[in-house]
Coordinates of C-alpha atoms in Angstrom, one line a residue:
M7 CA 98.0 139.9 92.3
S8 CA 97.2 142.4 89.5
T9 CA 94.2 144.7 90.0
D10 CA 94.0 145.4 86.3
P11 CA 90.2 145.1 85.5
S12 CA 90.9 143.9 81.9
Q13 CA 92.8 141.0 83.3
R14 CA 90.0 140.1 85.7
R15 CA 87.5 140.2 82.9
L16 CA 89.6 137.9 80.8
H17 CA 89.7 135.0 83.3
A18 CA 86.8 135.4 85.7
P19 CA 83.9 134.4 83.5
A20 CA 85.6 131.1 82.5
C21 CA 86.5 130.2 86.1
Q22 CA 83.0 131.1 87.4
T23 CA 80.8 129.6 84.8
G24 CA 82.8 126.9 83.0
L25 CA 81.6 124.0 85.1
T26 CA 78.1 125.1 86.0
T27 CA 76.8 125.6 82.5
R28 CA 78.7 123.0 80.5
A29 CA 79.5 120.0 82.7
R30 CA 75.9 119.4 83.6
G31 CA 74.5 119.8 80.1
R32 CA 72.6 123.0 80.7
P33 CA 72.0 125.4 77.8
G34 CA 75.2 126.7 76.4
G35 CA 77.2 123.5 75.7
G36 CA 77.2 119.7 75.6
P37 CA 78.3 117.6 78.6
M38 CA 81.9 118.1 79.4
S39 CA 82.7 119.7 76.0
S40 CA 84.2 123.1 75.6
P41 CA 87.3 124.9 74.2
A42 CA 88.7 124.6 77.7
V43 CA 88.5 120.8 77.5
E44 CA 90.0 120.8 74.1
R45 CA 92.9 122.8 75.4
L46 CA 93.3 120.5 78.3
L47 CA 93.3 117.4 76.1
G48 CA 95.6 118.9 73.5
G49 CA 97.9 120.4 76.0
P50 CA 101.0 122.6 75.4
T51 CA 103.9 120.9 73.6
G52 CA 105.7 118.6 75.9
L53 CA 103.0 118.5 78.6
G54 CA 100.8 115.7 77.4
T55 CA 99.9 112.8 79.7
A56 CA 97.7 109.8 79.6
G57 CA 96.5 110.4 83.1
L58 CA 94.0 113.2 82.5
Q59 CA 91.4 112.5 79.9
L60 CA 87.7 112.6 79.2
R61 CA 85.8 109.7 77.7
P62 CA 82.5 110.8 76.1
Q63 CA 81.3 107.2 76.0
A64 CA 81.4 107.1 79.8
P65 CA 80.2 110.4 81.1
V66 CA 80.9 111.3 84.7
P67 CA 77.7 111.0 86.8
E68 CA 76.4 114.4 88.0
A69 CA 76.9 113.5 91.6
V70 CA 80.7 113.0 91.0
V71 CA 81.2 116.4 89.4
P72 CA 80.9 119.1 92.1
D73 CA 80.4 122.8 91.6
V74 CA 83.7 124.6 91.6
Q75 CA 83.8 128.1 93.1
V76 CA 86.8 129.9 91.8
P77 CA 87.7 133.5 92.6
P78 CA 88.6 135.9 89.8
V79 CA 92.3 135.5 89.2
K80 CA 94.9 136.8 86.7
A81 CA 96.9 134.1 85.0
P82 CA 100.5 134.7 86.0
P83 CA 103.3 134.4 83.5
V84 CA 105.2 131.1 83.4
Q85 CA 108.6 131.8 84.9
A86 CA 111.6 129.6 85.3
A87 CA 112.5 128.7 88.9
P88 CA 115.0 131.2 90.4
A89 CA 118.7 130.4 90.1
L90 CA 118.2 127.6 87.6
P91 CA 119.1 127.8 83.9
T92 CA 116.5 128.6 81.3
L93 CA 116.7 125.8 78.7
P94 CA 114.9 125.2 75.4
A95 CA 111.4 123.6 75.6
F96 CA 111.5 120.0 76.6
S97 CA 109.5 117.7 74.4
V98 CA 108.0 114.4 75.7
P99 CA 108.3 111.5 73.3
P100 CA 105.1 110.0 72.0
A101 CA 103.3 107.6 74.4
P102 CA 103.1 103.9 73.4
P103 CA 100.0 102.5 71.6
G104 CA 97.0 102.5 73.8
A105 CA 98.2 105.4 75.8
G106 CA 98.2 109.0 74.9
V107 CA 95.9 111.7 76.0
L108 CA 93.0 110.5 73.8
G109 CA 93.9 106.8 74.1
A110 CA 92.1 104.3 76.2
A111 CA 93.4 103.4 79.7
A112 CA 94.4 99.9 80.4
A113 CA 91.4 97.8 81.0
A114 CA 90.4 97.9 84.7
D115 CA 87.6 95.5 85.0
A116 CA 88.2 92.8 82.5
P117 CA 89.0 89.3 83.8
S118 CA 92.7 88.5 83.9
S119 CA 94.0 86.2 81.3
G120 CA 96.4 84.5 83.7
K121 CA 99.2 85.1 86.2
P122 CA 101.1 88.3 85.3
R123 CA 104.7 88.0 84.3
T124 CA 107.5 89.8 86.1
G125 CA 107.2 93.5 85.4
D126 CA 103.6 93.3 84.2
P127 CA 100.9 95.6 85.7
I128 CA 98.5 94.3 88.3
P129 CA 95.6 92.6 86.4
G130 CA 92.5 94.7 86.5
L131 CA 94.3 97.8 87.8
Y132 CA 93.1 101.0 86.2
H133 CA 96.2 102.9 84.9
H134 CA 97.7 104.7 82.0
P135 CA 100.9 103.3 80.3
I136 CA 103.6 105.8 79.7
A137 CA 106.5 106.0 77.3
E138 CA 109.8 104.7 78.6
P139 CA 111.6 107.6 80.4
D140 CA 114.5 109.2 78.5
P141 CA 117.5 106.9 79.4
A142 CA 120.0 109.8 79.1
R143 CA 118.1 111.8 81.6
V144 CA 117.7 108.8 83.9
E145 CA 121.4 108.1 83.8
A146 CA 122.4 111.8 84.4
L147 CA 120.0 112.1 87.3
S148 CA 121.0 108.8 88.9
V149 CA 124.6 109.9 88.9
K150 CA 123.8 113.3 90.5
I151 CA 121.5 112.0 93.2
K152 CA 123.9 109.3 94.2
A153 CA 126.8 111.8 94.4
W154 CA 124.6 114.0 96.6
A155 CA 123.6 111.1 98.9
I156 CA 127.1 109.7 99.3
D157 CA 129.6 112.5 98.9
E158 CA 127.6 115.6 100.0
I159 CA 125.5 114.4 103.0
E160 CA 126.8 110.9 103.8
L161 CA 123.3 109.6 103.9
Y162 CA 123.9 105.8 104.0
P163 CA 126.8 103.3 104.7
P164 CA 128.3 101.3 101.9
E165 CA 126.2 98.2 102.7
W166 CA 123.1 100.1 101.7
E167 CA 124.4 101.0 98.3
K168 CA 122.7 98.1 96.5
D169 CA 119.3 99.0 97.9
F170 CA 119.8 102.7 97.0
D171 CA 120.6 101.7 93.4
G172 CA 117.7 99.3 93.4
F173 CA 115.3 102.1 94.3
S174 CA 116.0 103.7 90.9
T175 CA 115.4 107.3 91.9
G176 CA 116.5 108.6 88.6
R177 CA 114.0 106.5 86.6
Y178 CA 111.3 107.4 89.1
M179 CA 111.7 111.1 88.9
V180 CA 112.1 111.3 85.1
A181 CA 108.9 109.3 84.7
C182 CA 107.0 111.5 87.1
H183 CA 108.1 114.9 85.9
P184 CA 108.2 114.8 82.0
D185 CA 108.0 118.6 81.8
A186 CA 111.0 119.4 84.0
P187 CA 113.3 121.8 82.1
S188 CA 116.6 120.4 83.3
I189 CA 118.3 117.8 85.5
D190 CA 118.7 120.5 88.1
H191 CA 114.9 120.8 88.3
L192 CA 114.6 117.1 88.6
M193 CA 117.2 117.1 91.4
L194 CA 114.8 119.2 93.5
A195 CA 112.3 116.4 93.5
A196 CA 114.9 113.6 93.7
R197 CA 116.6 115.0 96.9
L198 CA 113.3 115.4 98.6
M199 CA 112.2 111.9 97.6
V200 CA 115.5 110.3 98.9
A201 CA 115.3 112.3 102.1
E202 CA 111.7 111.3 102.8
N203 CA 112.6 107.6 102.3
A204 CA 115.5 107.9 104.6
V205 CA 113.3 109.3 107.4
D206 CA 110.7 106.5 106.7
D207 CA 113.3 103.7 106.7
C208 CA 115.4 104.9 109.6
Y209 CA 112.7 106.3 111.9
C210 CA 109.7 104.2 111.0
E211 CA 110.6 101.0 109.2
D212 CA 113.2 98.2 109.2
L213 CA 116.4 100.1 109.1
G214 CA 116.4 101.0 112.7
G215 CA 112.9 102.5 112.9
S216 CA 110.4 101.9 115.7
P217 CA 107.1 103.3 116.8
V218 CA 108.5 104.0 120.2
G219 CA 109.6 107.6 120.5
L220 CA 108.7 108.3 116.8
G221 CA 107.0 111.6 117.6
S222 CA 110.0 113.2 119.1
R223 CA 112.3 112.1 116.2
L224 CA 109.8 113.3 113.6
L225 CA 109.4 116.7 115.4
L226 CA 113.1 117.4 115.4
A227 CA 113.5 116.2 111.8
H228 CA 110.6 118.5 110.8
T229 CA 112.6 121.5 112.0
A230 CA 115.0 120.8 109.2
L231 CA 112.1 121.7 106.8
D232 CA 110.3 124.2 108.9
P233 CA 113.1 126.0 110.8
L234 CA 113.1 126.8 114.5
H235 CA 112.8 130.5 115.5
T236 CA 114.2 130.8 119.0
T237 CA 116.5 132.9 121.1
P238 CA 120.2 133.5 120.4
E239 CA 121.1 131.4 123.4
Y240 CA 119.4 128.2 122.0
Q241 CA 119.8 128.8 118.3
P242 CA 123.3 127.2 118.0
A243 CA 122.2 123.9 119.6
W244 CA 119.3 123.6 117.2
E245 CA 121.5 124.3 114.2
A246 CA 124.0 121.7 115.4
S247 CA 121.2 119.1 115.7
L248 CA 120.4 119.4 112.0
S249 CA 123.5 117.2 111.2
E250 CA 123.1 114.8 114.1
D251 CA 121.8 111.9 112.0
P252 CA 121.5 111.1 108.3
P253 CA 117.8 111.7 107.9
R254 CA 118.0 115.1 109.3
R255 CA 121.0 115.9 107.2
A256 CA 119.1 114.8 104.2
Y257 CA 116.0 116.9 105.0
H258 CA 118.1 120.0 105.8
S259 CA 120.1 119.8 102.6
A260 CA 117.2 118.9 100.3
M261 CA 115.1 121.7 101.7
Q262 CA 117.9 124.2 101.3
Y263 CA 118.1 123.4 97.6
F264 CA 114.3 123.5 97.3
T265 CA 113.9 126.9 99.0
R266 CA 116.5 128.5 96.7
A267 CA 114.6 127.3 93.6
S268 CA 111.0 127.8 94.8
T269 CA 108.9 130.8 95.8
P270 CA 108.1 131.3 99.5
S271 CA 104.5 130.1 98.8
Q272 CA 105.7 126.9 97.2
A273 CA 108.1 126.1 100.0
D274 CA 105.4 126.7 102.6
R275 CA 103.0 124.5 100.7
F276 CA 105.6 121.7 100.8
R277 CA 106.2 122.1 104.5
H278 CA 102.4 121.8 105.2
D279 CA 102.2 118.6 103.2
M280 CA 105.2 117.2 105.0
A281 CA 103.5 117.9 108.3
R282 CA 100.5 115.9 107.0
L283 CA 102.8 113.1 106.1
H284 CA 104.4 113.0 109.6
L285 CA 100.9 113.0 111.2
G286 CA 100.1 109.9 109.1
Y287 CA 103.4 108.3 110.3
L288 CA 102.3 108.9 113.9
A289 CA 98.9 107.4 113.4
E290 CA 100.3 104.2 111.9
A291 CA 102.9 104.0 114.7
A292 CA 100.2 104.3 117.4
W293 CA 98.3 101.4 115.8
D294 CA 101.5 99.4 115.7
E295 CA 102.2 100.0 119.4
T296 CA 98.7 98.8 120.4
D297 CA 98.3 96.0 117.8
H298 CA 95.2 97.8 116.6
V299 CA 93.8 96.9 113.2
P300 CA 91.8 99.9 112.0
E301 CA 88.5 99.9 110.3
V302 CA 88.9 100.2 106.5
W303 CA 87.7 103.8 106.5
E304 CA 90.1 104.6 109.3
Y305 CA 93.0 103.1 107.4
L306 CA 92.1 105.1 104.3
A307 CA 92.0 108.2 106.5
M308 CA 95.5 107.5 107.7
R309 CA 96.6 106.9 104.2
Q310 CA 95.4 110.3 103.1
F311 CA 98.1 111.7 105.3
N312 CA 100.7 109.0 105.2
N313 CA 101.0 109.1 101.4
F314 CA 102.7 110.5 98.3
R315 CA 101.0 113.9 98.5
P316 CA 104.2 116.0 99.0
C317 CA 105.6 114.6 95.7
P318 CA 103.0 115.7 93.1
T319 CA 102.3 119.0 95.0
I320 CA 105.7 120.3 94.0
T321 CA 105.1 119.5 90.3
D322 CA 105.1 123.2 89.4
T323 CA 108.4 124.0 91.1
V324 CA 110.0 121.0 89.3
G325 CA 108.4 122.3 86.1
G326 CA 109.9 125.8 86.6
Y327 CA 106.7 127.7 87.1
E328 CA 104.3 128.5 90.0
L329 CA 100.6 127.7 90.6
P330 CA 99.5 130.8 92.5
A331 CA 98.6 130.1 96.2
E332 CA 95.0 131.2 95.8
L333 CA 94.5 128.5 93.0
H334 CA 96.4 125.8 94.9
A335 CA 94.2 126.5 98.0
L336 CA 90.9 126.1 96.1
P337 CA 88.8 123.3 97.7
A338 CA 88.4 121.7 94.3
M339 CA 92.2 121.7 93.8
Q340 CA 92.8 120.3 97.2
R341 CA 90.4 117.5 96.3
V342 CA 92.3 116.7 93.1
I343 CA 95.6 116.6 95.0
A344 CA 94.2 114.5 97.8
L345 CA 92.7 111.9 95.4
A346 CA 95.9 111.8 93.4
G347 CA 97.9 111.1 96.6
N348 CA 95.4 108.5 97.8
A349 CA 95.3 106.6 94.5
T350 CA 99.1 106.5 94.1
T351 CA 99.5 105.4 97.7
I352 CA 97.1 102.4 97.2
V353 CA 99.3 101.6 94.2
N354 CA 102.2 101.2 96.7
D355 CA 100.1 99.1 99.0
L356 CA 99.3 96.7 96.1
Y357 CA 102.7 96.4 94.5
S358 CA 104.5 96.1 97.9
Y359 CA 102.1 93.6 99.3
T360 CA 104.3 90.5 98.7
K361 CA 107.4 92.4 100.0
E362 CA 105.6 93.3 103.2
L363 CA 104.4 89.8 103.9
S364 CA 108.1 89.0 104.9
S365 CA 108.0 91.7 107.6
P366 CA 107.6 90.5 111.2
G367 CA 104.1 90.7 112.6
L368 CA 101.0 91.9 110.8
H369 CA 102.0 94.7 108.4
L370 CA 99.1 96.9 107.7
N371 CA 98.2 97.7 104.1
L372 CA 94.8 98.1 102.4
P373 CA 94.4 94.4 101.3
V374 CA 95.3 93.2 104.8
V375 CA 93.0 95.6 106.5
I376 CA 90.1 94.7 104.2
S377 CA 90.7 91.0 104.8
E378 CA 90.9 91.4 108.6
R379 CA 88.0 93.7 109.1
E380 CA 85.6 92.3 106.5
G381 CA 86.4 88.6 107.1
V382 CA 87.4 87.7 103.6
S383 CA 90.4 85.8 102.3
R384 CA 93.7 87.5 101.6
K385 CA 93.0 87.1 97.8
E386 CA 89.6 88.6 98.1
G387 CA 91.0 91.5 100.2
Y388 CA 93.6 92.2 97.6
L389 CA 91.2 92.2 94.7
K390 CA 88.8 94.4 96.5
A391 CA 91.7 96.8 97.2
V392 CA 92.3 96.9 93.4
G393 CA 88.7 98.1 93.1
V394 CA 89.2 100.8 95.7
H395 CA 92.2 102.1 93.8
N396 CA 90.2 102.1 90.6
D397 CA 87.4 104.1 92.2
L398 CA 89.9 106.7 93.5
M399 CA 91.6 107.0 90.1
R400 CA 88.3 107.7 88.4
A401 CA 87.3 110.2 91.0
F402 CA 90.7 111.9 90.6
E403 CA 90.3 112.2 86.8
A404 CA 86.7 113.4 87.1
A405 CA 87.6 116.1 89.7
A406 CA 90.6 117.2 87.6
A407 CA 88.6 117.5 84.4
A408 CA 85.8 119.4 86.2
L409 CA 88.3 121.9 87.6
A410 CA 90.0 122.4 84.3
V411 CA 86.7 123.2 82.6
A412 CA 85.7 125.5 85.4
C413 CA 88.9 127.5 85.5
P414 CA 91.0 127.2 82.4
V415 CA 93.8 129.4 83.7
P416 CA 97.0 128.1 81.9
T417 CA 99.0 127.5 85.0
L418 CA 96.2 125.7 86.7
V419 CA 95.7 123.4 83.7
R420 CA 99.4 122.8 83.4
F421 CA 99.5 121.9 87.1
L422 CA 96.6 119.4 86.7
R423 CA 98.5 117.8 83.8
G424 CA 101.6 117.7 86.0
V425 CA 99.8 115.9 88.8
A426 CA 98.3 113.5 86.3
A427 CA 101.8 112.8 84.9
W428 CA 103.0 112.1 88.4
V429 CA 100.2 109.6 89.0
D430 CA 101.1 107.8 85.8
G431 CA 104.8 107.9 86.4
N432 CA 104.4 106.6 90.0
H433 CA 102.5 103.6 88.6
Y434 CA 105.1 103.0 86.0
W435 CA 107.9 102.9 88.6
H436 CA 106.0 100.5 90.9
Q437 CA 105.2 98.2 88.0
T438 CA 108.7 98.1 86.6
N439 CA 110.8 98.1 89.8
T440 CA 111.2 94.3 89.9
Y441 CA 114.2 94.7 92.3
R442 CA 111.7 95.8 95.0
Y443 CA 108.4 94.3 94.1
T444 CA 106.7 91.1 92.9
L445 CA 103.0 90.4 92.7
P446 CA 101.2 87.8 94.7
D447 CA 99.9 84.6 93.1
F448 CA 96.2 85.6 93.0
W449 CA 95.5 85.1 89.3

């Protein structure tokens, strides 16, 4: 970090006073209104998203907007990821009517007009529509990720090809990372996504997974992300183990690509979030082994770990820049990332609800846990879970906007926009992936 006093003076006042004096309507500015907010809403070319907005007609209650303590920092220059080509600025096409940064979100609380059609969003779900992902990028990424999975690491047998194609990794990643400079940048996220799903399917779920012995399998797989440092006598055995099964091969290969393109801080951040994910897997497996239905708050705690957090947390690497470690570690930033992960994971619970009904036994998801623990019908549990998601989404947006006002460092604001874009893209993929998901008949 630079010690140039002029640089510290440039950014410290905005970071230290932006929220305290403006967001609460004290002298010096109106509620949630400042040049920082205008910059956030306008955004650099190509970085707009519908998922981070302020609505003056519905101000955030004071209790929801915390004080944000930010250390003085120098805004680092935006740099392309190492070893990846520098391309012209990527421009995101305009969002459809009703979306856009200043547009209204889809109605969250209005009564449904009837049963949703195939590919419709969940009635009442608070979300932001996005423009259709660039089909050329989707196709190019789909071809490259499949070649990596089949030819390079032999991740799955031929009989799994239909499900791999049905997952639509290319469309998912293009929707979630609209500011990625190139297909190579998108591949960083795509490989990690495919590898994480292979571990989940083969270790935890219905493609050979089991809660029995899961801890040992996850620990050994995690060493493909966070390498073992041991003695020369035992190093070769560990290195050989990295190719023993497809999930470990996928983790190892995806992480090698990622570490070559990321900074050491970004790679370590990702490893930390993957450890969180694996801890969540283990909690869910323990409940499965003992047939335990957790309290709703316990389930939500598990889902804060077993969730999508590792995906949006790499948005800067995929975008070809770095959010400095001291800004990523801010408690206010950690809250934003946690809320984004929680909201997107409940989206998964809601869209995969019908699919999971076909699983043997009682498959835990938020609607089921609410129904079981609060003694309500399956429909009431589902609709209440929609409300939980909506509360998480609004809390995420309030926390992100508050942090952007308090600390308008360009890389921090860009990162917040990237996380919001990931939230929107994740919903889009779940809504439109009719190969995997159908909605229950609750409307």
